[in-house]
CSV table of C-alpha atoms and ligand atoms in Angstrom, one decimal:
chain,number,residue,atom,x,y,z
A,145,MET,CA,-51.2,7.6,-58.3
A,146,PRO,CA,-49.2,5.0,-56.3
A,147,ALA,CA,-50.4,1.5,-56.2
A,148,GLN,CA,-52.5,0.2,-53.3
A,149,LEU,CA,-50.2,-1.8,-51.1
A,150,LEU,CA,-51.3,-5.3,-50.2
A,151,ASP,CA,-50.2,-5.4,-46.6
A,152,GLY,CA,-49.3,-9.0,-46.0
A,153,ARG,CA,-48.7,-8.4,-42.3
A,154,GLN,CA,-52.3,-7.1,-41.8
A,155,ILE,CA,-53.8,-9.9,-43.8
A,156,ALA,CA,-51.8,-12.5,-41.9
A,157,LYS,CA,-52.8,-10.9,-38.6
A,158,ARG,CA,-56.5,-11.2,-39.5
A,159,MET,CA,-55.9,-14.8,-40.7
A,160,ARG,CA,-54.2,-15.7,-37.3
A,161,GLU,CA,-57.2,-14.3,-35.4
A,162,ARG,CA,-59.5,-16.6,-37.4
A,163,LEU,CA,-57.1,-19.5,-36.9
A,164,ARG,CA,-57.0,-18.9,-33.2
A,165,LYS,CA,-60.8,-19.2,-33.0
A,166,ALA,CA,-60.7,-22.4,-35.0
A,167,ARG,CA,-58.0,-23.7,-32.7
A,168,ASP,CA,-60.0,-22.8,-29.6
A,169,ALA,CA,-63.0,-24.6,-31.0
A,170,PHE,CA,-60.8,-27.6,-31.4
A,171,GLY,CA,-60.6,-28.0,-27.6
A,172,ASP,CA,-57.8,-29.5,-25.6
A,173,ARG,CA,-56.4,-31.7,-28.4
A,174,ALA,CA,-52.8,-31.2,-29.1
A,175,VAL,CA,-51.8,-29.3,-32.3
A,176,ARG,CA,-48.1,-29.7,-32.7
A,177,LEU,CA,-45.9,-28.5,-35.6
A,178,VAL,CA,-42.3,-29.9,-35.7
A,179,SER,CA,-39.6,-27.9,-37.5
A,180,LEU,CA,-36.5,-29.9,-38.5
A,181,GLU,CA,-33.4,-28.0,-39.3
A,182,ILE,CA,-30.1,-29.5,-40.3
A,183,GLY,CA,-27.1,-27.4,-39.3
A,184,GLN,CA,-27.5,-23.7,-38.5
A,185,ASN,CA,-28.5,-21.3,-41.2
A,186,PRO,CA,-29.0,-17.6,-40.3
A,187,ALA,CA,-31.8,-17.1,-42.9
A,188,ALA,CA,-33.7,-20.2,-41.6
A,189,ALA,CA,-33.2,-19.0,-38.0
A,190,VAL,CA,-35.2,-15.9,-38.9
A,191,TYR,CA,-38.0,-18.0,-40.5
A,192,VAL,CA,-38.1,-20.3,-37.5
A,193,ARG,CA,-38.4,-17.4,-35.1
A,194,ASN,CA,-41.3,-15.9,-37.1
A,195,GLN,CA,-43.0,-19.2,-37.5
A,196,LYS,CA,-42.7,-19.9,-33.8
A,197,ARG,CA,-44.1,-16.6,-32.7
A,198,ALA,CA,-47.0,-16.9,-35.2
A,199,ALA,CA,-47.7,-20.5,-34.1
A,200,ALA,CA,-47.8,-19.4,-30.4
A,201,GLU,CA,-50.3,-16.7,-31.3
A,202,VAL,CA,-52.6,-19.2,-32.9
A,203,GLY,CA,-52.2,-21.8,-30.0
A,204,ILE,CA,-50.1,-24.2,-32.0
A,205,GLU,CA,-47.1,-25.8,-30.2
A,206,MET,CA,-44.0,-25.6,-32.4
A,207,GLU,CA,-41.2,-28.0,-31.6
A,208,VAL,CA,-37.9,-27.1,-33.1
A,209,VAL,CA,-35.5,-30.0,-33.7
A,210,ASN,CA,-31.9,-29.0,-34.6
A,211,LEU,CA,-30.0,-31.9,-36.2
A,212,PRO,CA,-26.2,-31.7,-36.5
A,213,VAL,CA,-24.8,-30.4,-39.9
A,214,ALA,CA,-23.2,-33.9,-40.5
A,215,THR,CA,-26.7,-35.6,-40.4
A,216,SER,CA,-26.9,-38.0,-43.3
A,217,GLU,CA,-30.0,-38.3,-45.5
A,218,ALA,CA,-30.6,-41.8,-44.1
A,219,GLU,CA,-30.6,-40.4,-40.5
A,220,LEU,CA,-32.9,-37.5,-41.5
A,221,LEU,CA,-35.3,-40.0,-43.2
A,222,SER,CA,-35.3,-42.1,-40.0
A,223,THR,CA,-36.2,-39.0,-37.9
A,224,ILE,CA,-39.0,-38.2,-40.3
A,225,ALA,CA,-40.3,-41.8,-40.1
A,226,GLU,CA,-40.4,-41.4,-36.3
A,227,LEU,CA,-42.4,-38.1,-36.6
A,228,ASN,CA,-44.7,-39.7,-39.1
A,229,ASN,CA,-45.6,-42.3,-36.4
A,230,ARG,CA,-45.9,-39.9,-33.5
A,231,ALA,CA,-49.6,-39.4,-32.7
A,232,ASP,CA,-49.0,-36.0,-31.0
A,233,VAL,CA,-47.4,-34.5,-34.2
A,234,SER,CA,-49.9,-32.9,-36.5
A,235,GLY,CA,-47.5,-31.6,-39.1
A,236,MET,CA,-43.8,-31.2,-39.9
A,237,LEU,CA,-41.5,-29.2,-42.2
A,238,VAL,CA,-37.9,-29.4,-43.0
A,239,GLN,CA,-36.2,-26.0,-43.2
A,240,ARG,CA,-34.3,-25.1,-46.3
A,241,PRO,CA,-31.6,-24.8,-47.5
A,242,MET,CA,-30.7,-28.5,-46.8
A,243,PRO,CA,-27.0,-29.3,-46.8
A,244,PRO,CA,-25.4,-30.9,-49.8
A,245,GLY,CA,-25.9,-34.7,-49.8
A,246,ILE,CA,-29.5,-34.4,-48.8
A,247,ASP,CA,-32.0,-34.4,-51.6
A,248,PRO,CA,-34.9,-32.1,-50.8
A,249,ARG,CA,-37.2,-34.1,-53.1
A,250,THR,CA,-36.4,-37.4,-51.4
A,251,VAL,CA,-37.0,-35.7,-48.0
A,252,GLN,CA,-40.3,-34.2,-49.1
A,253,MET,CA,-41.6,-37.6,-50.4
A,254,ALA,CA,-40.7,-39.2,-47.0
A,255,ILE,CA,-43.1,-37.0,-45.1
A,256,ASP,CA,-46.6,-38.5,-44.5
A,257,PRO,CA,-48.8,-36.5,-47.0
A,258,GLN,CA,-51.3,-35.9,-44.1
A,259,LYS,CA,-48.5,-34.2,-42.1
A,260,ASP,CA,-47.0,-32.4,-45.0
A,261,VAL,CA,-48.1,-28.9,-43.9
A,262,GLU,CA,-46.0,-27.2,-46.5
A,263,GLY,CA,-48.1,-28.9,-49.1
A,264,MET,CA,-45.1,-30.1,-51.2
A,265,HIS,CA,-45.6,-33.9,-51.2
A,266,PRO,CA,-46.7,-35.1,-54.7
A,267,THR,CA,-50.0,-36.2,-53.2
A,268,ASN,CA,-50.8,-32.7,-52.0
A,269,MET,CA,-49.4,-31.1,-55.2
A,270,GLY,CA,-51.6,-33.5,-57.1
A,271,THR,CA,-54.8,-32.7,-55.2
A,272,ILE,CA,-54.6,-29.0,-56.2
A,273,LEU,CA,-55.7,-30.1,-59.6
A,274,TYR,CA,-58.9,-31.1,-57.9
A,275,LYS,CA,-59.8,-27.6,-56.9
A,276,GLU,CA,-60.1,-28.1,-53.1
A,277,PRO,CA,-56.8,-29.3,-51.7
A,278,LEU,CA,-56.6,-30.0,-48.0
A,279,LEU,CA,-53.0,-28.9,-47.7
A,280,PRO,CA,-52.1,-26.6,-50.6
A,281,PRO,CA,-48.5,-25.4,-51.0
A,282,CYS,CA,-48.3,-22.4,-48.6
A,283,THR,CA,-46.6,-19.8,-50.8
A,284,ALA,CA,-48.9,-20.4,-53.8
A,285,ALA,CA,-51.9,-20.3,-51.5
A,286,ALA,CA,-50.6,-17.1,-50.0
A,287,ALA,CA,-50.3,-15.5,-53.4
A,288,GLN,CA,-53.8,-16.6,-54.3
A,289,GLN,CA,-55.1,-15.1,-51.0
A,290,LEU,CA,-53.5,-11.8,-51.6
A,291,ILE,CA,-55.0,-11.6,-55.1
A,292,VAL,CA,-58.5,-12.5,-53.7
A,293,GLU,CA,-58.1,-9.8,-51.1
A,294,THR,CA,-58.1,-7.1,-53.8
A,295,GLY,CA,-61.7,-8.0,-54.7
A,296,MET,CA,-60.7,-8.1,-58.4
A,297,ASP,CA,-62.9,-10.2,-60.7
A,298,LEU,CA,-60.6,-13.0,-61.5
A,299,ARG,CA,-62.9,-14.7,-64.1
A,300,GLY,CA,-61.3,-14.0,-67.5
A,301,ALA,CA,-58.5,-11.9,-66.0
A,302,GLU,CA,-55.3,-12.2,-67.9
A,303,THR,CA,-52.8,-13.6,-65.4
A,304,VAL,CA,-49.1,-14.0,-66.0
A,305,VAL,CA,-47.0,-16.1,-63.7
A,306,VAL,CA,-43.2,-15.5,-64.1
A,307,GLY,CA,-41.3,-18.6,-62.8
A,308,HIS,CA,-42.3,-22.2,-63.1
A,309,SER,CA,-40.9,-23.8,-60.0
A,310,GLU,CA,-42.7,-26.8,-58.4
A,311,ILE,CA,-43.2,-25.0,-55.1
A,312,VAL,CA,-44.5,-21.6,-56.4
A,313,GLY,CA,-44.9,-21.0,-60.1
A,314,LYS,CA,-46.7,-24.2,-61.2
A,315,PRO,CA,-49.1,-24.4,-58.2
A,316,ILE,CA,-50.1,-20.8,-58.3
A,317,ALA,CA,-50.9,-21.1,-62.0
A,318,VAL,CA,-53.2,-24.0,-61.2
A,319,LEU,CA,-54.9,-22.3,-58.3
A,320,LEU,CA,-55.6,-19.2,-60.4
A,321,LEU,CA,-56.9,-21.4,-63.2
A,322,HIS,CA,-59.6,-22.5,-60.7
A,323,HIS,CA,-60.8,-18.9,-60.6
A,324,LEU,CA,-61.2,-19.1,-64.4
A,325,SER,CA,-58.4,-16.6,-65.0
A,326,THR,CA,-56.6,-17.0,-68.3
A,327,VAL,CA,-53.2,-18.0,-67.1
A,328,THR,CA,-49.9,-17.8,-68.9
A,329,VAL,CA,-46.7,-19.2,-67.3
A,330,CYS,CA,-43.4,-17.5,-68.3
A,331,HIS,CA,-40.0,-19.0,-67.6
A,332,ILE,CA,-36.5,-19.1,-68.8
A,333,GLY,CA,-37.6,-20.3,-72.3
A,334,THR,CA,-40.1,-17.4,-72.7
A,335,LYS,CA,-39.0,-15.3,-75.8
A,336,ASN,CA,-40.3,-11.9,-74.9
A,337,LEU,CA,-41.3,-11.6,-71.2
A,338,ILE,CA,-42.5,-7.9,-71.6
A,339,GLU,CA,-45.0,-8.8,-74.3
A,340,HIS,CA,-46.7,-11.1,-71.7
A,341,THR,CA,-46.4,-9.0,-68.6
A,342,ARG,CA,-47.7,-5.8,-70.4
A,343,ARG,CA,-51.0,-7.3,-71.2
A,344,ALA,CA,-51.6,-8.9,-67.8
A,345,ASP,CA,-54.2,-7.8,-65.3
A,346,ILE,CA,-52.4,-9.9,-62.7
A,347,VAL,CA,-48.7,-10.6,-62.6
A,348,VAL,CA,-47.2,-13.1,-60.1
A,349,VAL,CA,-43.4,-13.1,-60.0
A,350,ALA,CA,-41.5,-16.0,-58.4
A,351,VAL,CA,-38.0,-16.2,-59.8
A,352,GLY,CA,-35.4,-15.0,-57.3
A,353,LYS,CA,-33.9,-12.2,-59.4
A,354,ALA,CA,-34.0,-8.7,-58.0
A,355,GLY,CA,-35.5,-6.1,-60.3
A,356,LEU,CA,-36.5,-8.6,-63.0
A,357,VAL,CA,-39.9,-6.9,-63.5
A,358,HIS,CA,-40.1,-3.2,-63.6
A,359,GLY,CA,-42.8,-0.6,-64.1
A,360,ASP,CA,-42.6,-0.2,-67.8
A,361,MET,CA,-43.3,-4.0,-68.1
A,362,LEU,CA,-46.7,-3.6,-66.5
A,363,LYS,CA,-50.2,-2.7,-67.6
A,364,PRO,CA,-51.4,0.4,-65.8
A,365,GLY,CA,-53.6,-0.7,-62.8
A,366,ALA,CA,-52.3,-4.3,-62.8
A,367,CYS,CA,-52.2,-6.4,-59.6
A,368,VAL,CA,-48.6,-7.4,-58.9
A,369,ILE,CA,-47.6,-10.1,-56.5
A,370,ASP,CA,-43.9,-10.2,-55.8
A,371,VAL,CA,-42.9,-13.6,-54.3
A,372,GLY,CA,-39.2,-13.1,-54.7
A,373,ILE,CA,-36.8,-12.8,-51.8
A,374,ASN,CA,-33.3,-11.5,-52.6
A,375,GLN,CA,-30.6,-9.8,-50.7
A,376,GLY,CA,-29.7,-6.5,-52.2
A,377,PRO,CA,-26.0,-5.2,-52.4
A,378,ASP,CA,-26.7,-3.2,-49.2
A,379,GLY,CA,-27.9,-6.4,-47.4
A,380,LYS,CA,-31.5,-5.3,-47.5
A,381,ILE,CA,-34.2,-7.8,-48.6
A,382,VAL,CA,-35.8,-7.0,-52.0
A,383,GLY,CA,-38.3,-8.8,-54.2
A,384,ASP,CA,-38.1,-9.6,-57.9
A,385,VAL,CA,-40.1,-6.5,-58.8
A,386,ASP,CA,-38.5,-3.1,-58.9
A,387,PHE,CA,-40.7,-1.5,-56.2
A,388,LYS,CA,-40.4,2.2,-57.1
A,389,SER,CA,-41.2,1.9,-60.8
A,390,ALA,CA,-43.9,-0.7,-60.3
A,391,ASN,CA,-45.5,1.3,-57.6
A,392,ALA,CA,-46.1,4.2,-60.1
A,393,VAL,CA,-47.9,1.9,-62.6
A,394,ALA,CA,-49.6,-1.0,-60.7
A,395,GLY,CA,-53.0,-0.8,-59.2
A,396,PHE,CA,-52.1,-3.3,-56.4
A,397,LEU,CA,-48.6,-4.3,-55.3
A,398,THR,CA,-47.1,-6.5,-52.5
A,399,PRO,CA,-44.2,-5.0,-50.7
A,400,VAL,CA,-41.1,-7.1,-49.9
A,401,PRO,CA,-40.7,-7.7,-47.0
A,402,GLY,CA,-44.2,-7.6,-45.6
A,403,GLY,CA,-46.2,-9.0,-48.5
A,404,VAL,CA,-46.3,-12.7,-49.5
A,405,GLY,CA,-44.0,-13.9,-46.6
A,406,PRO,CA,-46.2,-13.3,-43.6
A,407,VAL,CA,-49.3,-14.8,-45.4
A,408,THR,CA,-47.2,-17.8,-46.3
A,409,VAL,CA,-46.6,-18.4,-42.5
A,410,ALA,CA,-50.3,-18.0,-41.8
A,411,MET,CA,-51.0,-20.6,-44.5
A,412,LEU,CA,-48.5,-23.0,-42.9
A,413,LEU,CA,-50.5,-22.6,-39.6
A,414,ARG,CA,-53.8,-23.1,-41.4
A,415,ASN,CA,-52.4,-26.3,-42.9
A,416,THR,CA,-51.2,-27.5,-39.5
A,417,LEU,CA,-54.7,-27.0,-38.0
A,418,ARG,CA,-56.2,-28.8,-41.0
A,419,ALA,CA,-53.7,-31.6,-40.6
A,420,ALA,CA,-54.8,-31.9,-37.0
A,421,GLY,CA,-58.4,-32.3,-38.1
A,422,ALA,CA,-59.7,-28.8,-37.5
A,423,ALA,CA,-62.4,-27.6,-39.9
A,424,ILE,CA,-60.8,-24.4,-41.3
B,521,NAP,P1,-36.7,-21.6,-58.1
B,521,NAP,O1,-37.1,-23.0,-57.7
B,521,NAP,O2,-35.3,-21.2,-58.2
B,521,NAP,O3,-37.5,-21.2,-59.4
B,521,NAP,C1,-37.3,-20.0,-60.1
B,521,NAP,C2,-38.0,-20.0,-61.4
B,521,NAP,O4,-37.8,-18.9,-62.1
B,521,NAP,C3,-37.6,-21.2,-62.3
B,521,NAP,O5,-38.8,-21.7,-62.8
B,521,NAP,C4,-36.7,-20.6,-63.3
B,521,NAP,O6,-36.8,-21.2,-64.5
B,521,NAP,C5,-37.4,-19.2,-63.5
B,521,NAP,N1,-36.6,-18.2,-64.1
B,521,NAP,C6,-35.2,-18.0,-63.8
B,521,NAP,N2,-34.8,-16.9,-64.5
B,521,NAP,C7,-35.9,-16.4,-65.2
B,521,NAP,C8,-36.0,-15.3,-66.1
B,521,NAP,N3,-35.0,-14.5,-66.4
B,521,NAP,N4,-37.3,-15.1,-66.5
B,521,NAP,C9,-38.3,-15.9,-66.2
B,521,NAP,N5,-38.2,-17.0,-65.4
B,521,NAP,C10,-37.0,-17.2,-64.9
B,521,NAP,O7,-37.3,-20.6,-57.0
B,521,NAP,P2,-38.6,-20.6,-56.1
B,521,NAP,O8,-38.4,-21.6,-55.0
B,521,NAP,O9,-39.8,-20.7,-57.0
B,521,NAP,O10,-38.6,-19.2,-55.5
B,521,NAP,C11,-38.7,-18.0,-56.3
B,521,NAP,C12,-38.4,-16.8,-55.4
B,521,NAP,O11,-39.4,-16.8,-54.4
B,521,NAP,C13,-37.1,-16.9,-54.6
B,521,NAP,O12,-36.6,-15.5,-54.5
B,521,NAP,C14,-37.5,-17.4,-53.2
B,521,NAP,O13,-36.6,-17.0,-52.2
B,521,NAP,C15,-38.9,-16.8,-53.1
B,521,NAP,N6,-39.8,-17.5,-52.2
B,521,NAP,C16,-40.5,-16.7,-51.3
B,521,NAP,C17,-41.4,-17.3,-50.5
B,521,NAP,C18,-42.2,-16.5,-49.5
B,521,NAP,O14,-42.8,-17.0,-48.6
B,521,NAP,N7,-42.3,-15.2,-49.7
B,521,NAP,C19,-41.5,-18.7,-50.5
B,521,NAP,C20,-40.8,-19.5,-51.4
B,521,NAP,C21,-39.9,-18.8,-52.3
B,521,NAP,P3,-35.8,-22.5,-64.8
B,521,NAP,O15,-36.0,-23.5,-63.7
B,521,NAP,O16,-36.2,-23.0,-66.2
B,521,NAP,O17,-34.4,-21.9,-64.8
């Protein structure tokens, strides 16, 4: 039997409806998200378009600032400082990839943690250890939401996270730990990946390597969350999980595209409303 697909577009749509209600209850107060982009990147342009459309649906104004490709790190930090001080700006994000010469970590640290709607500032990363973060990292929160939507009992569930990046792997491991899952994090140093994935009730893959995890690496009925975004040889977007073989074994599976991505955008908007002070 094929896996039950976790339709991120539908889940995100339901989230946006809830967010819209929270936004309306917030009254006339401005909720503004600023997107900073340095230079022009076709992939980032698609993200910005999707974010803008979703923000409009929720009633959040999204201001897109395009800085020239030659912008120095000092100039970018000065723009961020201005936005930190602008009372009408609830949250901001800097689109990636950033050009060479700009250190993403320095940029992230410059954003006021209360306006860091991507949840990547060390303050927000740190608060996820305390169970109820105000602004959790969006992709990790999206992966968590998709798992919760399955209705699985997460307490005691064997969970394997593949990838240990700061923005996805590590925070999702912590978020799932809060559900009392037994979490194993696999990475480049892991000796035998398949030994871990095969015993997992839940597998989250966030690596950036197409086809890294395939069906025979999975336990029948497992919930598989594919965070990866890769461009296949034919130009099509694929995840880190081989969809066809995984679909024949998994109990739940996220498609790519249409899985984690749209829910990540919804989390960004939820964080923006929270940053503005809305109770959501
Ligand atoms: P990243 O910073 O490059 O991290 C990748 C992680 O995978 C690293 O921890 C790396 O370990 C590990 N890794 C590399 N090869 C491995 C292997 N063979 N086996 C096990 N682990 C391995 O990437 P990221 O930012 O976490 O993103 C991961 C993927 O998710 C990318 O495809 C990205 O585009 C996608 N993504 C999607 C969304 C979304 O909204 N859907 C959001 C963010 C990212 P080392 O560091 O030790 O090499």
